[in-house]
Amino acid sequence: MTATRRTLWLSMLLLFAARAHTQVLPVTQLCVSQDTLYWSAPANTCGSFISFEVYGSMSAGGPFILLGTVTDENQSFFFHATAGNDTWYYYVQSHYDCPGSPAVSDTVNNEPPGIAPISSVSVEGDDVVVTWQASASPEVIGYIIYRETAIGVVPIDTVYGALTYTDTTASPGTRTETYFVNALDACGNTSIFDQPHQTMLLQASADSCTRAIMLSWNPYDAWPEGIERQEVWVSQNGEAPVLVASLPPEADTYTFEGAQQGITYCFFIQAFAKNNPWTARSSERCAAPDVVQPQAWLLLSNVQTNADGTREVVWQWDPEGEIESYALVRATDSTFQDGASLFVEPAPAFLSPSVLWTDTLAVEGLYYYRIETTDACGAVRRSNAGRNLLLTGEPLPGQRNLLEWTDFFIEGATLQGYDLYRIVDGQESLLASYGPLFTSHFDQLDPAVPAQANACYYVVAWASLALPDGTVVPIEQRSNTVCLTQPATIYLPNALAPRGYNKEFKPVFVFGQVSDYQLLIFDRYGQLIFESR
């Protein structure tokens, strides 16, 4: 190829590319108002204007006939005088002295624009995000957003070039918000009102007693095929939300259980459309329940009898528990069938870890005790049972006293053993120590110690009780005091030797004091032979 021919070929190629790049553009912004078709002329610079040809048909599929020709490039309308009340479909051909001419516009009709169905209205924080589908009408240039208010349905904004809108003036946290979307063409025509969509308003209430948060909401009800499923999401103290439940389409309530004191729970519901990719989120609702803290533990640790006969009951309890009142119950058996409250007292403002209460009306005998607390929710918690240690005694011949005591009984406690004490002339002394299996003792008295004729006794049980926090509470449980009196015993000699070892004939008193004395001696015939006072 010669240089001349190559230059000519290149010039023709550039000319073809330039003319191809500047093809004719069709008219835009087509719309119909009354019987007049309006459009916007294209910005064609490839060649001179020839005409706009308007075609019409009473059927969307044609055939189309030429209704008129506009030869003024500045004219952007055409009046269809014979349109009548019929539905007509129109398009416009643009004729320019350009390659590719004529250019054909979209087809429009003289009906209102097609609807723009809403896909979802979803709450995001304090705002509502409205999304919708594009209208099928090509003449649509924008969308008008409507919201239902106290004075009726009013337009709140117009959107161009988008299919989503964020309403920052709504109040989805206090009420349901209802929206409509109408398609808009350049002539000001709008589509008819389609199915409205309503936000989901979530409500929450907390039960301090059951530690539950009850949720309720209005399910999303505007999707053509309904809801596929609903999800419950919760965040704690501002952390990322997590899924806690997946619910069926008809659900409109949910109970969240196990709420803790000091945690703020924020919930929202996520709805999923059936057979469509749409989702909608409810308003968020937060709750920080003031949970009634029950008694985590309650343990009776001792029931002991004081020297004066009063009885002390000691217990430990959870100082963090929120109780309304507490009571001490006494019964004659471990089943508490005949149990009666010795008192019912309102709870103090602050609970001390350990409490001692004295039963000044203690009745002699064997009794069982337990503590009962009642919280603000009416829940009653009962402690373990405990029983006093009861000591009994009996003086026996031979200057012996028999001592017996009941088994140590504090539910959950571990017994180490018993110590038995004797009191003579006001002086206490440890008499004996026994292991857990022994509950009796014979005390052999000394006749040479007359004071032992009147001896008192008590038993101390040694035990321990482990609290839930690992603390071990030592238990020193004292029994009642038992006093025994040995009867006076008189020993009389049955022989004497005046010149031997036993030169005197007189009675010997053991554990007795002589208040009056008379000695009479008779012979075998009953004759009095000696008398002394």
mmCIF file of C-alpha atoms in Angstrom, residues 70-355:
data_model
loop_
_atom_site.group_PDB
_atom_site.id
_atom_site.type_symbol
_atom_site.label_atom_id
_atom_site.label_comp_id
_atom_site.label_asym_id
_atom_site.label_seq_id
_atom_site.Cartn_x
_atom_site.Cartn_y
_atom_site.Cartn_z
ATOM 1 C CA VAL A 70 -43.058 18.612 14.104
ATOM 2 C CA THR A 71 -40.546 20.496 12.025
ATOM 3 C CA ASP A 72 -39.644 23.120 14.649
ATOM 4 C CA GLU A 73 -36.718 21.825 16.709
ATOM 5 C CA ASN A 74 -37.725 24.134 19.566
ATOM 6 C CA GLN A 75 -41.226 22.717 19.799
ATOM 7 C CA SER A 76 -41.387 20.025 22.505
ATOM 8 C CA PHE A 77 -45.047 19.054 22.481
ATOM 9 C CA PHE A 78 -47.723 17.580 20.280
ATOM 10 C CA PHE A 79 -51.488 17.906 20.757
ATOM 11 C CA HIS A 80 -53.420 14.785 19.863
ATOM 12 C CA ALA A 81 -56.811 16.173 18.973
ATOM 13 C CA THR A 82 -58.508 12.814 18.412
ATOM 14 C CA ALA A 83 -57.253 11.020 21.557
ATOM 15 C CA GLY A 84 -60.697 11.134 23.178
ATOM 16 C CA ASN A 85 -61.112 9.031 26.318
ATOM 17 C CA ASP A 86 -59.178 6.106 24.900
ATOM 18 C CA THR A 87 -55.814 4.829 26.043
ATOM 19 C CA TRP A 88 -53.104 5.737 23.571
ATOM 20 C CA TYR A 89 -49.470 4.705 23.320
ATOM 21 C CA TYR A 90 -46.921 7.088 21.803
ATOM 22 C CA TYR A 91 -43.322 7.264 20.717
ATOM 23 C CA VAL A 92 -41.328 9.935 18.886
ATOM 24 C CA GLN A 93 -38.755 9.540 16.121
ATOM 25 C CA SER A 94 -35.997 12.132 15.931
ATOM 26 C CA HIS A 95 -34.760 12.876 12.396
ATOM 27 C CA TYR A 96 -31.383 14.548 11.937
ATOM 28 C CA ASP A 97 -28.942 14.614 9.127
ATOM 29 C CA CYS A 98 -26.816 12.088 10.991
ATOM 30 C CA PRO A 99 -25.865 8.449 10.745
ATOM 31 C CA GLY A 100 -28.356 6.227 12.443
ATOM 32 C CA SER A 101 -31.242 8.659 12.051
ATOM 33 C CA PRO A 102 -34.042 8.389 13.002
ATOM 34 C CA ALA A 103 -33.728 7.691 16.748
ATOM 35 C CA VAL A 104 -36.779 6.155 18.429
ATOM 36 C CA SER A 105 -37.844 7.184 21.954
ATOM 37 C CA ASP A 106 -39.377 5.044 24.677
ATOM 38 C CA THR A 107 -43.067 4.256 24.402
ATOM 39 C CA VAL A 108 -45.368 6.055 26.818
ATOM 40 C CA ASN A 109 -49.114 6.213 27.254
ATOM 41 C CA ASN A 110 -51.689 8.700 28.456
ATOM 42 C CA GLU A 111 -52.409 6.677 31.595
ATOM 43 C CA PRO A 112 -50.914 7.644 34.988
ATOM 44 C CA PRO A 113 -47.415 6.269 35.601
ATOM 45 C CA GLY A 114 -47.156 2.693 36.827
ATOM 46 C CA ILE A 115 -46.895 2.134 40.539
ATOM 47 C CA ALA A 116 -43.562 1.843 42.354
ATOM 48 C CA PRO A 117 -44.155 -0.960 44.890
ATOM 49 C CA ILE A 118 -42.474 -0.469 48.255
ATOM 50 C CA SER A 119 -39.992 -3.226 49.118
ATOM 51 C CA SER A 120 -39.623 -2.375 52.791
ATOM 52 C CA VAL A 121 -39.679 0.303 55.453
ATOM 53 C CA SER A 122 -36.990 -0.425 58.007
ATOM 54 C CA VAL A 123 -36.025 1.404 61.181
ATOM 55 C CA GLU A 124 -32.378 2.396 61.493
ATOM 56 C CA GLY A 125 -31.773 4.132 64.806
ATOM 57 C CA ASP A 126 -34.194 7.068 64.928
ATOM 58 C CA ASP A 127 -34.682 7.105 61.147
ATOM 59 C CA VAL A 128 -36.807 5.137 58.722
ATOM 60 C CA VAL A 129 -35.292 3.826 55.492
ATOM 61 C CA VAL A 130 -37.850 3.390 52.699
ATOM 62 C CA THR A 131 -36.924 1.300 49.651
ATOM 63 C CA TRP A 132 -39.062 0.605 46.607
ATOM 64 C CA GLN A 133 -39.033 -0.937 43.150
ATOM 65 C CA ALA A 134 -38.745 1.141 40.002
ATOM 66 C CA SER A 135 -41.939 1.957 38.152
ATOM 67 C CA ALA A 136 -42.356 0.095 34.870
ATOM 68 C CA SER A 137 -43.299 3.371 33.151
ATOM 69 C CA PRO A 138 -40.343 4.855 31.206
ATOM 70 C CA GLU A 139 -41.688 8.408 31.603
ATOM 71 C CA VAL A 140 -41.096 8.354 35.375
ATOM 72 C CA ILE A 141 -38.462 10.873 36.460
ATOM 73 C CA GLY A 142 -38.819 10.628 40.261
ATOM 74 C CA TYR A 143 -40.767 9.412 43.231
ATOM 75 C CA ILE A 144 -42.846 11.222 45.820
ATOM 76 C CA ILE A 145 -42.593 9.906 49.393
ATOM 77 C CA TYR A 146 -45.745 10.200 51.526
ATOM 78 C CA ARG A 147 -46.154 9.595 55.249
ATOM 79 C CA GLU A 148 -49.345 9.267 57.255
ATOM 80 C CA THR A 149 -49.653 11.973 59.908
ATOM 81 C CA ALA A 150 -52.246 13.231 62.345
ATOM 82 C CA ILE A 151 -53.664 15.475 59.621
ATOM 83 C CA GLY A 152 -53.667 12.784 56.957
ATOM 84 C CA VAL A 153 -51.293 11.453 54.312
ATOM 85 C CA VAL A 154 -48.857 14.189 53.283
ATOM 86 C CA PRO A 155 -45.853 14.289 50.909
ATOM 87 C CA ILE A 156 -42.568 14.643 52.767
ATOM 88 C CA ASP A 157 -40.038 14.592 49.898
ATOM 89 C CA THR A 158 -39.388 13.834 46.217
ATOM 90 C CA VAL A 159 -36.522 11.584 45.181
ATOM 91 C CA TYR A 160 -34.769 11.630 41.798
ATOM 92 C CA GLY A 161 -32.359 9.007 40.559
ATOM 93 C CA ALA A 162 -32.691 6.676 43.545
ATOM 94 C CA LEU A 163 -34.912 3.918 44.900
ATOM 95 C CA THR A 164 -34.317 4.545 48.598
ATOM 96 C CA TYR A 165 -35.061 7.353 51.014
ATOM 97 C CA THR A 166 -34.124 7.990 54.642
ATOM 98 C CA ASP A 167 -36.738 9.820 56.677
ATOM 99 C CA THR A 168 -34.975 11.656 59.491
ATOM 100 C CA THR A 169 -38.143 13.396 60.704
ATOM 101 C CA ALA A 170 -40.022 10.256 61.715
ATOM 102 C CA SER A 171 -40.576 8.931 65.234
ATOM 103 C CA PRO A 172 -40.443 5.153 64.772
ATOM 104 C CA GLY A 173 -39.501 4.600 68.394
ATOM 105 C CA THR A 174 -42.809 5.951 69.732
ATOM 106 C CA ARG A 175 -45.314 5.033 67.025
ATOM 107 C CA THR A 176 -45.738 3.068 63.833
ATOM 108 C CA GLU A 177 -44.966 5.096 60.722
ATOM 109 C CA THR A 178 -46.916 4.445 57.497
ATOM 110 C CA TYR A 179 -45.485 5.262 54.036
ATOM 111 C CA PHE A 180 -46.615 5.459 50.404
ATOM 112 C CA VAL A 181 -44.457 5.957 47.289
ATOM 113 C CA ASN A 182 -45.900 7.417 44.062
ATOM 114 C CA ALA A 183 -44.093 7.488 40.727
ATOM 115 C CA LEU A 184 -43.813 10.957 39.099
ATOM 116 C CA ASP A 185 -43.370 11.917 35.450
ATOM 117 C CA ALA A 186 -42.190 15.166 33.914
ATOM 118 C CA CYS A 187 -45.759 16.348 33.376
ATOM 119 C CA GLY A 188 -46.519 16.116 37.069
ATOM 120 C CA ASN A 189 -48.595 12.966 36.703
ATOM 121 C CA THR A 190 -48.301 10.529 39.557
ATOM 122 C CA SER A 191 -49.112 6.866 39.939
ATOM 123 C CA ILE A 192 -52.031 5.733 42.014
ATOM 124 C CA PHE A 193 -51.455 5.006 45.715
ATOM 125 C CA ASP A 194 -50.247 1.467 46.172
ATOM 126 C CA GLN A 195 -50.200 -0.779 49.248
ATOM 127 C CA PRO A 196 -48.811 1.230 52.197
ATOM 128 C CA HIS A 197 -46.003 -0.177 54.333
ATOM 129 C CA GLN A 198 -45.787 0.301 58.067
ATOM 130 C CA THR A 199 -42.812 0.178 60.414
ATOM 131 C CA MET A 200 -42.636 -2.406 63.180
ATOM 132 C CA LEU A 201 -42.928 -0.814 66.627
ATOM 133 C CA LEU A 202 -41.267 -2.905 69.334
ATOM 134 C CA GLN A 203 -42.426 -2.694 72.949
ATOM 135 C CA ALA A 204 -40.579 -4.138 75.959
ATOM 136 C CA SER A 205 -41.432 -4.624 79.617
ATOM 137 C CA ALA A 206 -39.295 -6.230 82.309
ATOM 138 C CA ASP A 207 -40.417 -8.447 85.165
ATOM 139 C CA SER A 208 -38.098 -7.951 88.126
ATOM 140 C CA CYS A 209 -39.250 -11.154 89.764
ATOM 141 C CA THR A 210 -38.947 -13.632 86.891
ATOM 142 C CA ARG A 211 -35.896 -11.886 85.371
ATOM 143 C CA ALA A 212 -37.751 -11.862 82.058
ATOM 144 C CA ILE A 213 -38.140 -9.148 79.424
ATOM 145 C CA MET A 214 -41.372 -9.428 77.447
ATOM 146 C CA LEU A 215 -41.296 -8.167 73.848
ATOM 147 C CA SER A 216 -44.288 -7.413 71.638
ATOM 148 C CA TRP A 217 -44.569 -5.864 68.171
ATOM 149 C CA ASN A 218 -46.755 -5.494 65.113
ATOM 150 C CA PRO A 219 -45.510 -7.981 62.497
ATOM 151 C CA TYR A 220 -44.650 -6.691 59.020
ATOM 152 C CA ASP A 221 -47.832 -7.262 57.009
ATOM 153 C CA ALA A 222 -47.428 -5.597 53.581
ATOM 154 C CA TRP A 223 -45.345 -8.090 51.604
ATOM 155 C CA PRO A 224 -47.251 -9.851 48.819
ATOM 156 C CA GLU A 225 -46.389 -13.359 50.017
ATOM 157 C CA GLY A 226 -46.017 -12.543 53.683
ATOM 158 C CA ILE A 227 -43.203 -13.204 56.124
ATOM 159 C CA GLU A 228 -40.868 -16.174 55.900
ATOM 160 C CA ARG A 229 -39.415 -15.812 59.406
ATOM 161 C CA GLN A 230 -38.591 -13.307 62.135
ATOM 162 C CA GLU A 231 -35.433 -12.964 64.192
ATOM 163 C CA VAL A 232 -34.889 -11.473 67.645
ATOM 164 C CA TRP A 233 -31.572 -9.682 68.149
ATOM 165 C CA VAL A 234 -30.168 -8.271 71.389
ATOM 166 C CA SER A 235 -27.119 -6.305 72.440
ATOM 167 C CA GLN A 236 -25.839 -6.012 76.006
ATOM 168 C CA ASN A 237 -24.388 -2.754 77.299
ATOM 169 C CA GLY A 238 -23.763 -1.447 73.789
ATOM 170 C CA GLU A 239 -21.959 -4.510 72.458
ATOM 171 C CA ALA A 240 -22.602 -5.951 68.998
ATOM 172 C CA PRO A 241 -26.087 -7.489 68.733
ATOM 173 C CA VAL A 242 -26.448 -11.256 68.636
ATOM 174 C CA LEU A 243 -29.261 -13.469 67.413
ATOM 175 C CA VAL A 244 -31.234 -14.982 70.309
ATOM 176 C CA ALA A 245 -34.288 -16.465 68.594
ATOM 177 C CA SER A 246 -35.772 -17.320 65.216
ATOM 178 C CA LEU A 247 -39.574 -17.123 65.214
ATOM 179 C CA PRO A 248 -42.392 -18.160 62.873
ATOM 180 C CA PRO A 249 -44.195 -15.593 60.704
ATOM 181 C CA GLU A 250 -47.226 -15.244 62.995
ATOM 182 C CA ALA A 251 -45.238 -14.507 66.164
ATOM 183 C CA ASP A 252 -45.787 -11.091 67.718
ATOM 184 C CA THR A 253 -44.386 -11.719 71.221
ATOM 185 C CA TYR A 254 -41.196 -13.131 72.702
ATOM 186 C CA THR A 255 -39.940 -13.555 76.267
ATOM 187 C CA PHE A 256 -36.248 -13.093 76.939
ATOM 188 C CA GLU A 257 -35.286 -14.915 80.117
ATOM 189 C CA GLY A 258 -32.371 -14.693 82.509
ATOM 190 C CA ALA A 259 -31.920 -10.909 82.562
ATOM 191 C CA GLN A 260 -29.207 -9.760 84.945
ATOM 192 C CA GLN A 261 -28.966 -6.728 87.187
ATOM 193 C CA GLY A 262 -26.730 -3.958 85.837
ATOM 194 C CA ILE A 263 -27.047 -4.922 82.160
ATOM 195 C CA THR A 264 -28.913 -2.836 79.585
ATOM 196 C CA TYR A 265 -30.521 -5.044 76.943
ATOM 197 C CA CYS A 266 -31.430 -3.514 73.552
ATOM 198 C CA PHE A 267 -33.643 -5.536 71.200
ATOM 199 C CA PHE A 268 -34.864 -5.327 67.631
ATOM 200 C CA ILE A 269 -36.856 -7.641 65.355
ATOM 201 C CA GLN A 270 -35.694 -8.510 61.835
ATOM 202 C CA ALA A 271 -38.395 -9.690 59.415
ATOM 203 C CA PHE A 272 -37.633 -11.596 56.191
ATOM 204 C CA ALA A 273 -39.977 -11.574 53.188
ATOM 205 C CA LYS A 274 -41.127 -14.883 51.753
ATOM 206 C CA ASN A 275 -39.706 -15.625 48.276
ATOM 207 C CA ASN A 276 -38.102 -12.182 48.095
ATOM 208 C CA PRO A 277 -34.782 -10.695 49.265
ATOM 209 C CA TRP A 278 -36.423 -7.942 51.325
ATOM 210 C CA THR A 279 -35.916 -7.468 55.045
ATOM 211 C CA ALA A 280 -37.323 -4.987 57.537
ATOM 212 C CA ARG A 281 -36.075 -4.040 60.966
ATOM 213 C CA SER A 282 -38.215 -2.879 63.856
ATOM 214 C CA SER A 283 -37.553 0.000 66.192
ATOM 215 C CA GLU A 284 -35.052 -0.719 68.937
ATOM 216 C CA ARG A 285 -36.216 -1.027 72.512
ATOM 217 C CA CYS A 286 -33.917 -1.123 75.538
ATOM 218 C CA ALA A 287 -34.550 -2.343 79.059
ATOM 219 C CA ALA A 288 -32.370 -2.354 82.164
ATOM 220 C CA PRO A 289 -34.403 -4.477 84.602
ATOM 221 C CA ASP A 290 -34.203 -3.775 88.315
ATOM 222 C CA VAL A 291 -34.000 -7.457 89.161
ATOM 223 C CA VAL A 292 -35.023 -8.546 92.641
ATOM 224 C CA GLN A 293 -31.919 -10.300 93.933
ATOM 225 C CA PRO A 294 -33.106 -13.432 95.751
ATOM 226 C CA GLN A 295 -31.307 -15.012 98.673
ATOM 227 C CA ALA A 296 -28.541 -17.012 97.033
ATOM 228 C CA TRP A 297 -28.090 -19.012 100.221
ATOM 229 C CA LEU A 298 -29.516 -19.236 103.727
ATOM 230 C CA LEU A 299 -27.997 -21.513 106.394
ATOM 231 C CA LEU A 300 -28.895 -22.098 110.032
ATOM 232 C CA SER A 301 -25.609 -22.782 111.840
ATOM 233 C CA ASN A 302 -26.433 -23.227 115.536
ATOM 234 C CA VAL A 303 -29.153 -23.825 118.105
ATOM 235 C CA GLN A 304 -27.732 -23.703 121.592
ATOM 236 C CA THR A 305 -29.143 -23.350 125.089
ATOM 237 C CA ASN A 306 -27.765 -20.739 127.458
ATOM 238 C CA ALA A 307 -27.179 -21.317 131.161
ATOM 239 C CA ASP A 308 -30.324 -19.325 131.936
ATOM 240 C CA GLY A 309 -32.467 -21.595 129.764
ATOM 241 C CA THR A 310 -32.891 -19.215 126.862
ATOM 242 C CA ARG A 311 -32.026 -20.568 123.436
ATOM 243 C CA GLU A 312 -29.847 -18.919 120.807
ATOM 244 C CA VAL A 313 -30.442 -19.484 117.092
ATOM 245 C CA VAL A 314 -27.663 -18.415 114.731
ATOM 246 C CA TRP A 315 -27.823 -18.252 110.944
ATOM 247 C CA GLN A 316 -25.850 -16.962 107.980
ATOM 248 C CA TRP A 317 -27.384 -15.543 104.835
ATOM 249 C CA ASP A 318 -26.538 -13.866 101.567
ATOM 250 C CA PRO A 319 -26.110 -10.170 102.443
ATOM 251 C CA GLU A 320 -26.852 -9.233 98.810
ATOM 252 C CA GLY A 321 -30.289 -10.818 98.846
ATOM 253 C CA GLU A 322 -33.222 -8.426 98.618
ATOM 254 C CA ILE A 323 -35.810 -9.674 101.092
ATOM 255 C CA GLU A 324 -38.965 -8.107 102.473
ATOM 256 C CA SER A 325 -39.212 -10.097 105.703
ATOM 257 C CA TYR A 326 -37.845 -13.068 107.593
ATOM 258 C CA ALA A 327 -39.241 -15.463 110.169
ATOM 259 C CA LEU A 328 -38.008 -18.025 112.669
ATOM 260 C CA VAL A 329 -40.055 -21.237 112.692
ATOM 261 C CA ARG A 330 -40.040 -23.767 115.546
ATOM 262 C CA ALA A 331 -41.478 -27.295 115.412
ATOM 263 C CA THR A 332 -41.383 -30.526 117.369
ATOM 264 C CA ASP A 333 -40.233 -32.670 114.439
ATOM 265 C CA SER A 334 -38.020 -32.295 111.386
ATOM 266 C CA THR A 335 -40.989 -32.253 108.977
ATOM 267 C CA PHE A 336 -42.251 -29.006 110.540
ATOM 268 C CA GLN A 337 -45.815 -30.264 110.310
ATOM 269 C CA ASP A 338 -46.663 -28.405 113.505
ATOM 270 C CA GLY A 339 -44.243 -25.560 112.875
ATOM 271 C CA ALA A 340 -45.136 -22.084 114.090
ATOM 272 C CA SER A 341 -43.392 -18.770 113.499
ATOM 273 C CA LEU A 342 -41.845 -17.359 116.625
ATOM 274 C CA PHE A 343 -41.668 -14.001 114.860
ATOM 275 C CA VAL A 344 -42.013 -12.366 111.442
ATOM 276 C CA GLU A 345 -39.878 -9.269 111.046
ATOM 277 C CA PRO A 346 -39.372 -6.788 108.203
ATOM 278 C CA ALA A 347 -35.917 -7.103 106.724
ATOM 279 C CA PRO A 348 -33.341 -4.517 107.794
ATOM 280 C CA ALA A 349 -31.991 -2.108 105.214
ATOM 281 C CA PHE A 350 -28.656 -3.922 105.255
ATOM 282 C CA LEU A 351 -28.235 -7.622 105.973
ATOM 283 C CA SER A 352 -25.334 -8.583 108.195
ATOM 284 C CA PRO A 353 -23.690 -11.872 107.130
ATOM 285 C CA SER A 354 -24.436 -13.552 110.482
ATOM 286 C CA VAL A 355 -27.454 -13.145 112.772
#
